[in-house]
Short mmCIF file of C-alpha atoms and ligand atoms in Angstrom, two decimals:
data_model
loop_
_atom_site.label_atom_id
_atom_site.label_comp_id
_atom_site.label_asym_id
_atom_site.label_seq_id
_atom_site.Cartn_x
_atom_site.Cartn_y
_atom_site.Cartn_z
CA UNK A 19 25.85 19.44 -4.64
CA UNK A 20 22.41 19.89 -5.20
CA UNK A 21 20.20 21.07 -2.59
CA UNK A 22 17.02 18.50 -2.83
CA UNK A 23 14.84 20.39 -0.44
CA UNK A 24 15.14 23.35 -1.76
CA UNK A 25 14.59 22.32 -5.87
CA UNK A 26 11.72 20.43 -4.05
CA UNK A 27 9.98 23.65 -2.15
CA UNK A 28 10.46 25.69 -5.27
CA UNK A 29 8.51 23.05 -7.08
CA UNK A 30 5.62 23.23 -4.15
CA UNK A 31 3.16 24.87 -5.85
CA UNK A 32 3.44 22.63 -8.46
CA UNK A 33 3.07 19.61 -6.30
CA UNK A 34 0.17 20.52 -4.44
CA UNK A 35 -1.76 21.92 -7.36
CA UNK A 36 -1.91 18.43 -8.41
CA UNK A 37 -2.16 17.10 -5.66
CA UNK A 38 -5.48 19.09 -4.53
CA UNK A 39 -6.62 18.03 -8.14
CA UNK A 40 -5.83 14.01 -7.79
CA UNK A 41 -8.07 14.47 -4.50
CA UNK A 42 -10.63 16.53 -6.12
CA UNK A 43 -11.31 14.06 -8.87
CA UNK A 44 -10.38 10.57 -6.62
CA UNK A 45 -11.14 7.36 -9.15
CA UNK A 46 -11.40 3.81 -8.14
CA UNK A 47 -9.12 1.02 -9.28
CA UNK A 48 -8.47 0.42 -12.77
CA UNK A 49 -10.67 3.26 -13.64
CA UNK A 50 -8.33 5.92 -12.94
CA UNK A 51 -8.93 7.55 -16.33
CA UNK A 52 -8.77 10.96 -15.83
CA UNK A 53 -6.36 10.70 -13.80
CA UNK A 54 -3.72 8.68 -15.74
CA UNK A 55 -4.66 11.11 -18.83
CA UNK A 56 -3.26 14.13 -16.43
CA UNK A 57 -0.10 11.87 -15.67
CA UNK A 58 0.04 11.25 -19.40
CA UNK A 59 0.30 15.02 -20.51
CA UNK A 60 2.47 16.06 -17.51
CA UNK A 61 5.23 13.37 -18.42
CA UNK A 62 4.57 14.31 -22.40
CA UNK A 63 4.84 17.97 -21.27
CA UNK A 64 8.84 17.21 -20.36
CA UNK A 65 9.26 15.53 -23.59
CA UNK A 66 9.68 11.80 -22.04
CA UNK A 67 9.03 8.93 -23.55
CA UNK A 68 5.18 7.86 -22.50
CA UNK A 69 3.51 4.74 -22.42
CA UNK A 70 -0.43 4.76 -21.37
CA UNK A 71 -2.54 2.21 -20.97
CA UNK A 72 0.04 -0.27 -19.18
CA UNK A 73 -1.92 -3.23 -16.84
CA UNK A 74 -4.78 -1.72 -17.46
CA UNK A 75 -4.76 2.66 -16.50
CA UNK A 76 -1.14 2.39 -15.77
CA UNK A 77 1.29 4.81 -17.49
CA UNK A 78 5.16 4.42 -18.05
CA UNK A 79 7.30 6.62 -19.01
CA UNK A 80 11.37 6.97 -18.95
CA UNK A 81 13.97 9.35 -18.36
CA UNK A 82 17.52 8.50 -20.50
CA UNK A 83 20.31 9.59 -18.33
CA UNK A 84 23.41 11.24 -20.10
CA UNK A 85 25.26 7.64 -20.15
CA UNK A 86 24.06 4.17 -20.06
CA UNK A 87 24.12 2.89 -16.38
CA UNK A 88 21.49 0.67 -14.59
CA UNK A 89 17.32 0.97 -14.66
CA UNK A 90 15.95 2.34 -11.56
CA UNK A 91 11.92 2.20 -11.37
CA UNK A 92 9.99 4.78 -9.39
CA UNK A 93 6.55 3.93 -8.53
CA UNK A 94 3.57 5.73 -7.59
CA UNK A 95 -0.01 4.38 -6.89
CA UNK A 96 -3.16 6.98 -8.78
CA UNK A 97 -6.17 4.80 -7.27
CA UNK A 98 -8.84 5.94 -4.50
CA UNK A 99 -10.97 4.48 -2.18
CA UNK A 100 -14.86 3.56 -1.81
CA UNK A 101 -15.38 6.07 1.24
CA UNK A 102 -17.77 9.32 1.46
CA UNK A 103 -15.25 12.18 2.11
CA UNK A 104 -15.59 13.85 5.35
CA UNK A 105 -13.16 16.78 5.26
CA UNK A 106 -15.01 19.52 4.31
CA UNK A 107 -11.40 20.57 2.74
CA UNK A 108 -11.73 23.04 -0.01
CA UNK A 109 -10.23 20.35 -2.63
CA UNK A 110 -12.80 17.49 -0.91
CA UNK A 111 -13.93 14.69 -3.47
CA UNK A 112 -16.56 15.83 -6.08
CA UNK A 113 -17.33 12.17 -6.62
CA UNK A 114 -19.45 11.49 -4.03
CA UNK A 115 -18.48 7.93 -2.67
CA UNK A 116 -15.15 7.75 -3.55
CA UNK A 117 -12.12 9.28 -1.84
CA UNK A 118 -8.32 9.50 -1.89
CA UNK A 119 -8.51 8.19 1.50
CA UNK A 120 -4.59 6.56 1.60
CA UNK A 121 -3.06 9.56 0.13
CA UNK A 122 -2.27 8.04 -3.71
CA UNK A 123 -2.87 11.58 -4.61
CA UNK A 124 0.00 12.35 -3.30
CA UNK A 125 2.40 9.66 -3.96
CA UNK A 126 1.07 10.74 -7.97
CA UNK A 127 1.66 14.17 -7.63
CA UNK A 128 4.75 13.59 -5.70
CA UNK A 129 6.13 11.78 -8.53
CA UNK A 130 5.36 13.72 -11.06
CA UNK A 131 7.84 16.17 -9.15
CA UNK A 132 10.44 14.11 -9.18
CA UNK A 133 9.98 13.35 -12.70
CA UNK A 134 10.10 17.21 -13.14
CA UNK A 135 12.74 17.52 -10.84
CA UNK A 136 15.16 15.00 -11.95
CA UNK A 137 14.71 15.45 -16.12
CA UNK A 138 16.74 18.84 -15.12
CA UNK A 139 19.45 16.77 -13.78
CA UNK A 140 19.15 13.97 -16.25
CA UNK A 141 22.89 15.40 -17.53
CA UNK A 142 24.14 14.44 -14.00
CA UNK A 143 22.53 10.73 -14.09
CA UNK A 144 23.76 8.19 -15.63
CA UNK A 145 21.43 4.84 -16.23
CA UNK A 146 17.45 4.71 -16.95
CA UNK A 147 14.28 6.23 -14.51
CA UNK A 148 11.59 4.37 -15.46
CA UNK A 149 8.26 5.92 -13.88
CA UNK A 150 5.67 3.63 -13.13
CA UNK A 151 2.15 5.45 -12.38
CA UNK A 152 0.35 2.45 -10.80
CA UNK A 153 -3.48 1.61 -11.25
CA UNK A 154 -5.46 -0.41 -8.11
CA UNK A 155 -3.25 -0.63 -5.61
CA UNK A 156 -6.21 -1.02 -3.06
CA UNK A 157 -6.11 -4.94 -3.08
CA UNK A 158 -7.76 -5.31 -7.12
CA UNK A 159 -3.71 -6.27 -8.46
CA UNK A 160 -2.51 -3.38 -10.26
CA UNK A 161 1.10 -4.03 -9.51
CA UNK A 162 0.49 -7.94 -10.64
CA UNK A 163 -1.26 -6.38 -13.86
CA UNK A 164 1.16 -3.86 -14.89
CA UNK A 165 4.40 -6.79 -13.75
CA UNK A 166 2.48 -9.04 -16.56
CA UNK A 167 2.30 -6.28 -18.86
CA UNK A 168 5.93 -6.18 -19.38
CA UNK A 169 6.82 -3.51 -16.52
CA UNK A 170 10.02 -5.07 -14.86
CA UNK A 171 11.62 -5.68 -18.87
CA UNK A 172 12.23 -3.73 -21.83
CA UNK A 173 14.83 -2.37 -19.94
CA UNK A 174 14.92 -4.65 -17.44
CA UNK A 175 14.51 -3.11 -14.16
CA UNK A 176 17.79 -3.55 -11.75
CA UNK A 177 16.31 -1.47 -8.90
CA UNK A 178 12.62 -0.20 -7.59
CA UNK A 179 11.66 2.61 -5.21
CA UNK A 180 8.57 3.55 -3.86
CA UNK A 181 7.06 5.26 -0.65
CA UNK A 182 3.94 5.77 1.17
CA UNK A 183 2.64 9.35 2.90
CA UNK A 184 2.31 8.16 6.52
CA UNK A 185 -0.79 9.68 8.85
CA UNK A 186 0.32 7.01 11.54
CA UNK A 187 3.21 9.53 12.39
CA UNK A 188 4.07 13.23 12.51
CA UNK A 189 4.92 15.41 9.80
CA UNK A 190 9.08 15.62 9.72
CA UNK A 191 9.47 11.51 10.29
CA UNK A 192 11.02 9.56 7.97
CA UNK A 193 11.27 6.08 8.09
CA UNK A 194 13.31 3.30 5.97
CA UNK A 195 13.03 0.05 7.32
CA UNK A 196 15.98 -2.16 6.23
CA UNK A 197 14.58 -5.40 5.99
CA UNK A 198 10.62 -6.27 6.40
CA UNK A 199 8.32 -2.88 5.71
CA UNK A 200 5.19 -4.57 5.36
CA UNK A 201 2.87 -7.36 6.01
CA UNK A 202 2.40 -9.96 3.30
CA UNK A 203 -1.94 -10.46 3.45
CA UNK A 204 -4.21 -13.03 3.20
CA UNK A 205 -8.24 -12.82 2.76
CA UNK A 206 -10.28 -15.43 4.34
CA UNK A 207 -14.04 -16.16 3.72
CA UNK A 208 -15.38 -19.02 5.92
CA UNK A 209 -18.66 -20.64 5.20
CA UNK A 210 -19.77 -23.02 8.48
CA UNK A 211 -22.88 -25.24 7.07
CA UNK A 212 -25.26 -26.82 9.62
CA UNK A 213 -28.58 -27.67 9.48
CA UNK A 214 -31.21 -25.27 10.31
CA UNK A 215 -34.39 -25.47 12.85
CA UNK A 216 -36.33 -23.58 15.21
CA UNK A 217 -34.57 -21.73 18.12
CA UNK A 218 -36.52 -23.98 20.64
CA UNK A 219 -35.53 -27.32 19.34
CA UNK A 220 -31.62 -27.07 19.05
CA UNK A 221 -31.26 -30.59 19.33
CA UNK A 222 -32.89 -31.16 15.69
CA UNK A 223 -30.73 -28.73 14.03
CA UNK A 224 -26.82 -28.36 13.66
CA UNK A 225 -25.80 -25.32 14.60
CA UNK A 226 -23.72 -22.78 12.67
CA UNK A 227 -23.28 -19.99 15.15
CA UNK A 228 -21.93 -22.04 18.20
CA UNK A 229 -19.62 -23.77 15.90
CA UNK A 230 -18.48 -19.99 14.34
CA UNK A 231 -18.01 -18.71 17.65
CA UNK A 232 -15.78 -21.23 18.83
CA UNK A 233 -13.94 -20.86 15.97
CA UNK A 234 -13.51 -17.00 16.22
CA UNK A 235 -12.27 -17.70 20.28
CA UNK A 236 -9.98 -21.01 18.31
CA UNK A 237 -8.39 -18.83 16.07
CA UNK A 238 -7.26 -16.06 18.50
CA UNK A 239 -5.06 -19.16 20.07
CA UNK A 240 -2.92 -19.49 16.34
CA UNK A 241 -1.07 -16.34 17.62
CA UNK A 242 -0.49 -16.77 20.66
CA UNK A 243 -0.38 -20.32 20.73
CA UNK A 244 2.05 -21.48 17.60
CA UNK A 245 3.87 -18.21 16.55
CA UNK A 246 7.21 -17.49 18.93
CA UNK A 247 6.74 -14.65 20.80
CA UNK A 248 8.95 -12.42 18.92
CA UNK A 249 7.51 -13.52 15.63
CA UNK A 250 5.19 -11.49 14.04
CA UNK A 251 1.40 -12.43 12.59
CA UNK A 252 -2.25 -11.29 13.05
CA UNK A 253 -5.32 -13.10 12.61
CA UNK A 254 -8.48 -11.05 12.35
CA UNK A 255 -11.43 -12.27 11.53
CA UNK A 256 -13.64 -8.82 10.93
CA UNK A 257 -16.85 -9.82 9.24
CA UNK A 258 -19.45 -12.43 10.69
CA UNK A 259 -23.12 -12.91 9.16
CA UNK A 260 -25.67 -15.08 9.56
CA UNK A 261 -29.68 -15.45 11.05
CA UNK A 262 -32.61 -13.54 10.39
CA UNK A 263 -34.74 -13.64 13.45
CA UNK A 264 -34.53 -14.74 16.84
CA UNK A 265 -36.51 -17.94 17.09
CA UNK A 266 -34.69 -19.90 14.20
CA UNK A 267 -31.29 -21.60 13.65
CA UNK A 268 -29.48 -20.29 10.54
CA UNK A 269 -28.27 -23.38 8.36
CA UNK A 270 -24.99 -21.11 7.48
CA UNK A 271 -22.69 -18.82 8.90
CA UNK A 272 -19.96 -16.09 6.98
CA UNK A 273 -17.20 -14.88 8.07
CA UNK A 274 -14.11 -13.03 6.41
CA UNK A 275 -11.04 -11.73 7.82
CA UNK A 276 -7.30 -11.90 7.21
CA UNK A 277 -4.02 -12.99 8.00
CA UNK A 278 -1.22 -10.65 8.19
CA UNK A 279 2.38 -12.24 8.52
CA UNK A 280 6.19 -11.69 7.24
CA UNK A 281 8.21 -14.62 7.59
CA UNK A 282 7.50 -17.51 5.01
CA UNK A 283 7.37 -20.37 7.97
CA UNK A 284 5.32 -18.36 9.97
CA UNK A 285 2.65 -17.92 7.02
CA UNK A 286 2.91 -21.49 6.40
CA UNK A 287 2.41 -22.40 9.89
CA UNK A 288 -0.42 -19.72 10.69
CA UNK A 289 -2.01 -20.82 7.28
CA UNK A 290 -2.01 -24.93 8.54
CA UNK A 291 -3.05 -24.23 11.69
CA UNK A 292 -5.78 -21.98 10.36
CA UNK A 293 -7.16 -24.74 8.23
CA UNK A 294 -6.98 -27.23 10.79
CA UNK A 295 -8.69 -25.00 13.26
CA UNK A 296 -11.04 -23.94 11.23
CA UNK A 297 -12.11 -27.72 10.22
CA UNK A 298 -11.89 -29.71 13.28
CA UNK A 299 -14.03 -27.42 15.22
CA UNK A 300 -16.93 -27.33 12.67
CA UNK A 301 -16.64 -30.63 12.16
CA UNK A 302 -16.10 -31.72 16.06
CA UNK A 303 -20.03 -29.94 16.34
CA UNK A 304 -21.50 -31.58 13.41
CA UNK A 305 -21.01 -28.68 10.92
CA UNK A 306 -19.15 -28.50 7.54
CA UNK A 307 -16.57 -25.64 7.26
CA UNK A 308 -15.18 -24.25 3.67
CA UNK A 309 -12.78 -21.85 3.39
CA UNK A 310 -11.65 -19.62 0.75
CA UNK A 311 -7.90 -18.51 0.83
CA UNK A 312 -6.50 -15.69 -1.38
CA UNK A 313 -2.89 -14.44 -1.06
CA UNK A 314 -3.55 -10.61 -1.40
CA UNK A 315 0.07 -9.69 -0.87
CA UNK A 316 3.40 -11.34 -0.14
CA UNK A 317 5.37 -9.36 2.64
CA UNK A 318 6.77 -5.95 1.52
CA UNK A 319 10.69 -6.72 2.41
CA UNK A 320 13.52 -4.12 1.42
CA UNK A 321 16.48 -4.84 0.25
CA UNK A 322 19.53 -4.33 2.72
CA UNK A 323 21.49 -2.44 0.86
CA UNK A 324 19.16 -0.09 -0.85
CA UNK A 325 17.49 0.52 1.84
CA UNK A 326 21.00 1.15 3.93
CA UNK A 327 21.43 3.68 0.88
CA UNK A 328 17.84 5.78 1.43
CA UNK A 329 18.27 5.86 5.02
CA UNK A 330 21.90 7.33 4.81
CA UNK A 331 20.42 9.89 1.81
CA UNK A 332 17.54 10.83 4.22
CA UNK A 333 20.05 11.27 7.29
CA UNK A 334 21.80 13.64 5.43
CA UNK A 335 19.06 15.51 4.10
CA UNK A 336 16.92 16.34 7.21
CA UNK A 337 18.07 16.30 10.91
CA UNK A 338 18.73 13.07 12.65
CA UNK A 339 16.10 13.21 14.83
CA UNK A 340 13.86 13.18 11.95
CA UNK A 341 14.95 9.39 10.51
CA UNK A 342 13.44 6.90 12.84
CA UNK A 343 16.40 4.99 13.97
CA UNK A 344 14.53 1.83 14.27
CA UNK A 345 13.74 -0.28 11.64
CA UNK A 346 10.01 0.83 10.93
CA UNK A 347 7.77 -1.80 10.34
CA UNK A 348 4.03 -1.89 9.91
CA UNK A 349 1.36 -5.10 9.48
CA UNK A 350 -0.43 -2.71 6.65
CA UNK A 351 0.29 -4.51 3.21
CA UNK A 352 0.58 -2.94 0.14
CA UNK A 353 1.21 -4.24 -3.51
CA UNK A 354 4.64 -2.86 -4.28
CA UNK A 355 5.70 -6.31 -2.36
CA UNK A 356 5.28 -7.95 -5.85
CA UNK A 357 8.44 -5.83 -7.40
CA UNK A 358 10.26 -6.32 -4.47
CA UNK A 359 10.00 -10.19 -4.89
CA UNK A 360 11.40 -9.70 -8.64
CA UNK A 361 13.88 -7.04 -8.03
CA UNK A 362 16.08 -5.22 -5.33
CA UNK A 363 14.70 -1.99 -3.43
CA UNK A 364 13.04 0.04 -0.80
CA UNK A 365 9.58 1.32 0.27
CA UNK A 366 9.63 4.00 2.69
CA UNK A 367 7.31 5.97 4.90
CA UNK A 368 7.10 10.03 4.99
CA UNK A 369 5.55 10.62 8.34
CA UNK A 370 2.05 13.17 7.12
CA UNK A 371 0.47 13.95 10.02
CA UNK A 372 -0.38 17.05 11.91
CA UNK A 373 -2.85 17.02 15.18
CA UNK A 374 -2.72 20.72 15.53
CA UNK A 375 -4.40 21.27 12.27
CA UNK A 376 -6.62 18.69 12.53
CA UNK A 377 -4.89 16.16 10.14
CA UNK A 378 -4.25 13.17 11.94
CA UNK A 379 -7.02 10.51 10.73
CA UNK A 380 -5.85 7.21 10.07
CA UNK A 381 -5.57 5.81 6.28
CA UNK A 382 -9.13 4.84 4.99
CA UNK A 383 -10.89 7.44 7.66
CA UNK A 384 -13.57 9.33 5.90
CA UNK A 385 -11.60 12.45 7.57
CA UNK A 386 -7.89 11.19 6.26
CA UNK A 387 -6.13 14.28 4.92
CA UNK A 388 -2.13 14.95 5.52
CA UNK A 389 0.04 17.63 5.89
CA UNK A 390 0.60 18.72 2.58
CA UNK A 391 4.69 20.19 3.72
CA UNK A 392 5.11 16.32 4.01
CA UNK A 393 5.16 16.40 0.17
CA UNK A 394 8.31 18.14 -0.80
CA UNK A 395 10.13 15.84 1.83
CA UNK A 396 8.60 12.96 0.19
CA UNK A 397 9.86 14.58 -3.40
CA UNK A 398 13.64 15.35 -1.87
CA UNK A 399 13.89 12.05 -0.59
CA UNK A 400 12.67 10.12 -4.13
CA UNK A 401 14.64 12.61 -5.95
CA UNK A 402 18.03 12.22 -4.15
CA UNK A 403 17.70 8.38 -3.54
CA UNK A 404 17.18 8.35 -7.41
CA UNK A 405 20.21 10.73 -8.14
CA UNK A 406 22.75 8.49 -5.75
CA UNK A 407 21.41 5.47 -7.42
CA UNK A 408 22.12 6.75 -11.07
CA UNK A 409 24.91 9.16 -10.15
CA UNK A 410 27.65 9.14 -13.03
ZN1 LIG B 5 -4.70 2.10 1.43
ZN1 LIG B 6 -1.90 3.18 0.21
#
């Protein structure tokens, strides 16, 4: 039997060496250059079979097992964010405005582990590990890119894992959710066009704002209103512009937002009763609405029975009472919902967070750092949910 967590701590060093490097040298999506070079070398340095440039700064690379057997893909996400670091951690960004705020750092250097990790088994596997180092995962499509470039064929993928460091819990949680993960996303812009005037004749203009704030107080009724009560689906509507001074009636009001839901009917529904919402209102005041709909993400839904597998792997690699029981679910979205539409698999969380030392701040916080010991767990678990997939 191999012990995971052990192979895993051995490799520690390792892991957080690159990780404190990734986070050192964060790069936005699709420019992830320097960092997909490192990847590049790493993987070349085990004598795999590498692949750069793939959708874009994506690099592939696979692993032959000792016989032929099925194509498991392991993916990672290399991109940062567009925040200011606020750490003051001795590895902090030295690219001032950008920042591995969601902990891709990790998930890279957490892979590269595993890659390490499991080419010294690779007599004991039998199948394919394809490694898929991801470019902008951060809402820009990297998953869509590197799915057109070919990623899913040539072999053709039969199974995908991925996972996600987790600040929203404590370091030692695990948590496989078998079924709906994730939130499948929608961005809204609304434009409301009325006619502008000055503030002290009202009745000569149209106006824009009371028509957007009814809508805002409309919207919050879609929830509550059409989706069952143990359904699941946010609207949010988070930016609102408009006006310049006080004595004059804008002729246009912005607004963005988004939709967060999992079930396919529910999204539907939400999405009609959006539209209709959004419309009627505007219109009922004299104003013309437009929206602008873009599916960012579909929900991120595991399969049942992979997902069975990782949460019976991780239940008998760290205590019980580290594997949340429940089915964890969060309305975060992430990209890796695009393989799980085209093939079988799991996304899990590794709980990163530690209040005593100061690392609790939520994804995309100028102060987000994790517990790095929530690394090798993330490693272990990849690494033996990859082994019991492929095992000959
Ligand atoms: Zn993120
Ligand atoms: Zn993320």
């Amino acid at each position: 039997m191999i012990d995971f967590l052990s192979e895993a701590q051995a490799l520690f060093e390792y892991t957080q060496s690159m990780r404190r490097d990734f986070h050192a040298h964060p790069e936005l999506g699709f420019q992830e250059v320097r960092t997909s070079g490192i990847v590049a070398r790493e993987l070349n340095s085990l004598g795999l079979e590498v692949r750069t440039g793939a959708g874009g700064t994506g690099v592939v690379a696979l692993l032959e097992g000792s016989k032929p057997g099925p194509v498991l893909l392991i993916r990672a996400d290399m991109d940062a964010l567009p925040i200011l670091e606020e750490t003051g951690a001795p590895y902090a960004s030295q690219n001032p405005g950008v920042m591995h705020a969601c902990g891709h750092d990790g998930h890279t250097a957490i892979l590269l582990t595993v890659a390490k990790m499991l080419y010294s088994h690779r007599a004991e596997l039998g199948g394919t590990i394809k490694f898929m180092f991801q470019p902008a995962e951060e809402g820009m499509g990297g998953a869509e890119k590197m799915i057109s470039d070919g990623i899913l064929e040539n072999p053709k993928v039969d199974v995908a894992l991925g996972l996600h460091v987790w600040n929203e819990k404590p370091v030692g949680w695990i948590g496989v959710s078998n079924g709906p993960a994730m939130a499948g996303a929608e961005i809204f812009r609304i434009k409301v066009v009325g006619r502008g005037g000055h503030g002290a004749v009202p009745h000569l203009a149209v106006d824009p704002i009371l028509a957007s704030a009814q809508i805002v107080t409309a919207l919050q009724g879609i929830v509550s209103r059409n989706v069952a009560p143990l359904e699941t689906a946010v609207v949010s509507v988070c930016t609102i512009h408009a006006g310049e001074t006080f004595n004059v009636i804008p002729p246009v009001v912005d607004m963005t937002g988004t939709i967060r839901t999992f079930d396919p009917s529910v999204r539907v529904r939400v999405l009609d009763r959006f539209n209709k919402t959004v419309h009627s209102i505007a219109e009922g005041i004299g104003c013309q609405a437009e929206i602008d709909l873009q599916k960012l993400t579909p929900a991120t839904i595991n399969h049942l029975g992979t997902a069975a597998r990782v949460q019976g792997i991780a239940n008998r690699l760290f205590p019980k009472s580290d594997v949340d029981p429940a089915n964890y679910i969060t309305m975060g979205s992430e990209d890796f919902a695009f393989i799980l539409e085209k093939v079988p698999g799991c996304f899990f969380f590794i709980g990163s967070a530690n209040p005593e030392k100061g690392l609790d701040a939520g994804h995309h916080h100028p102060k987000f750092d994790i517990d790095e010991t929530a690394l090798p767990r993330g490693v272990a678990l990849m690494a033996a949910a990859a082994m019991d997939i492929l095992k000959i």
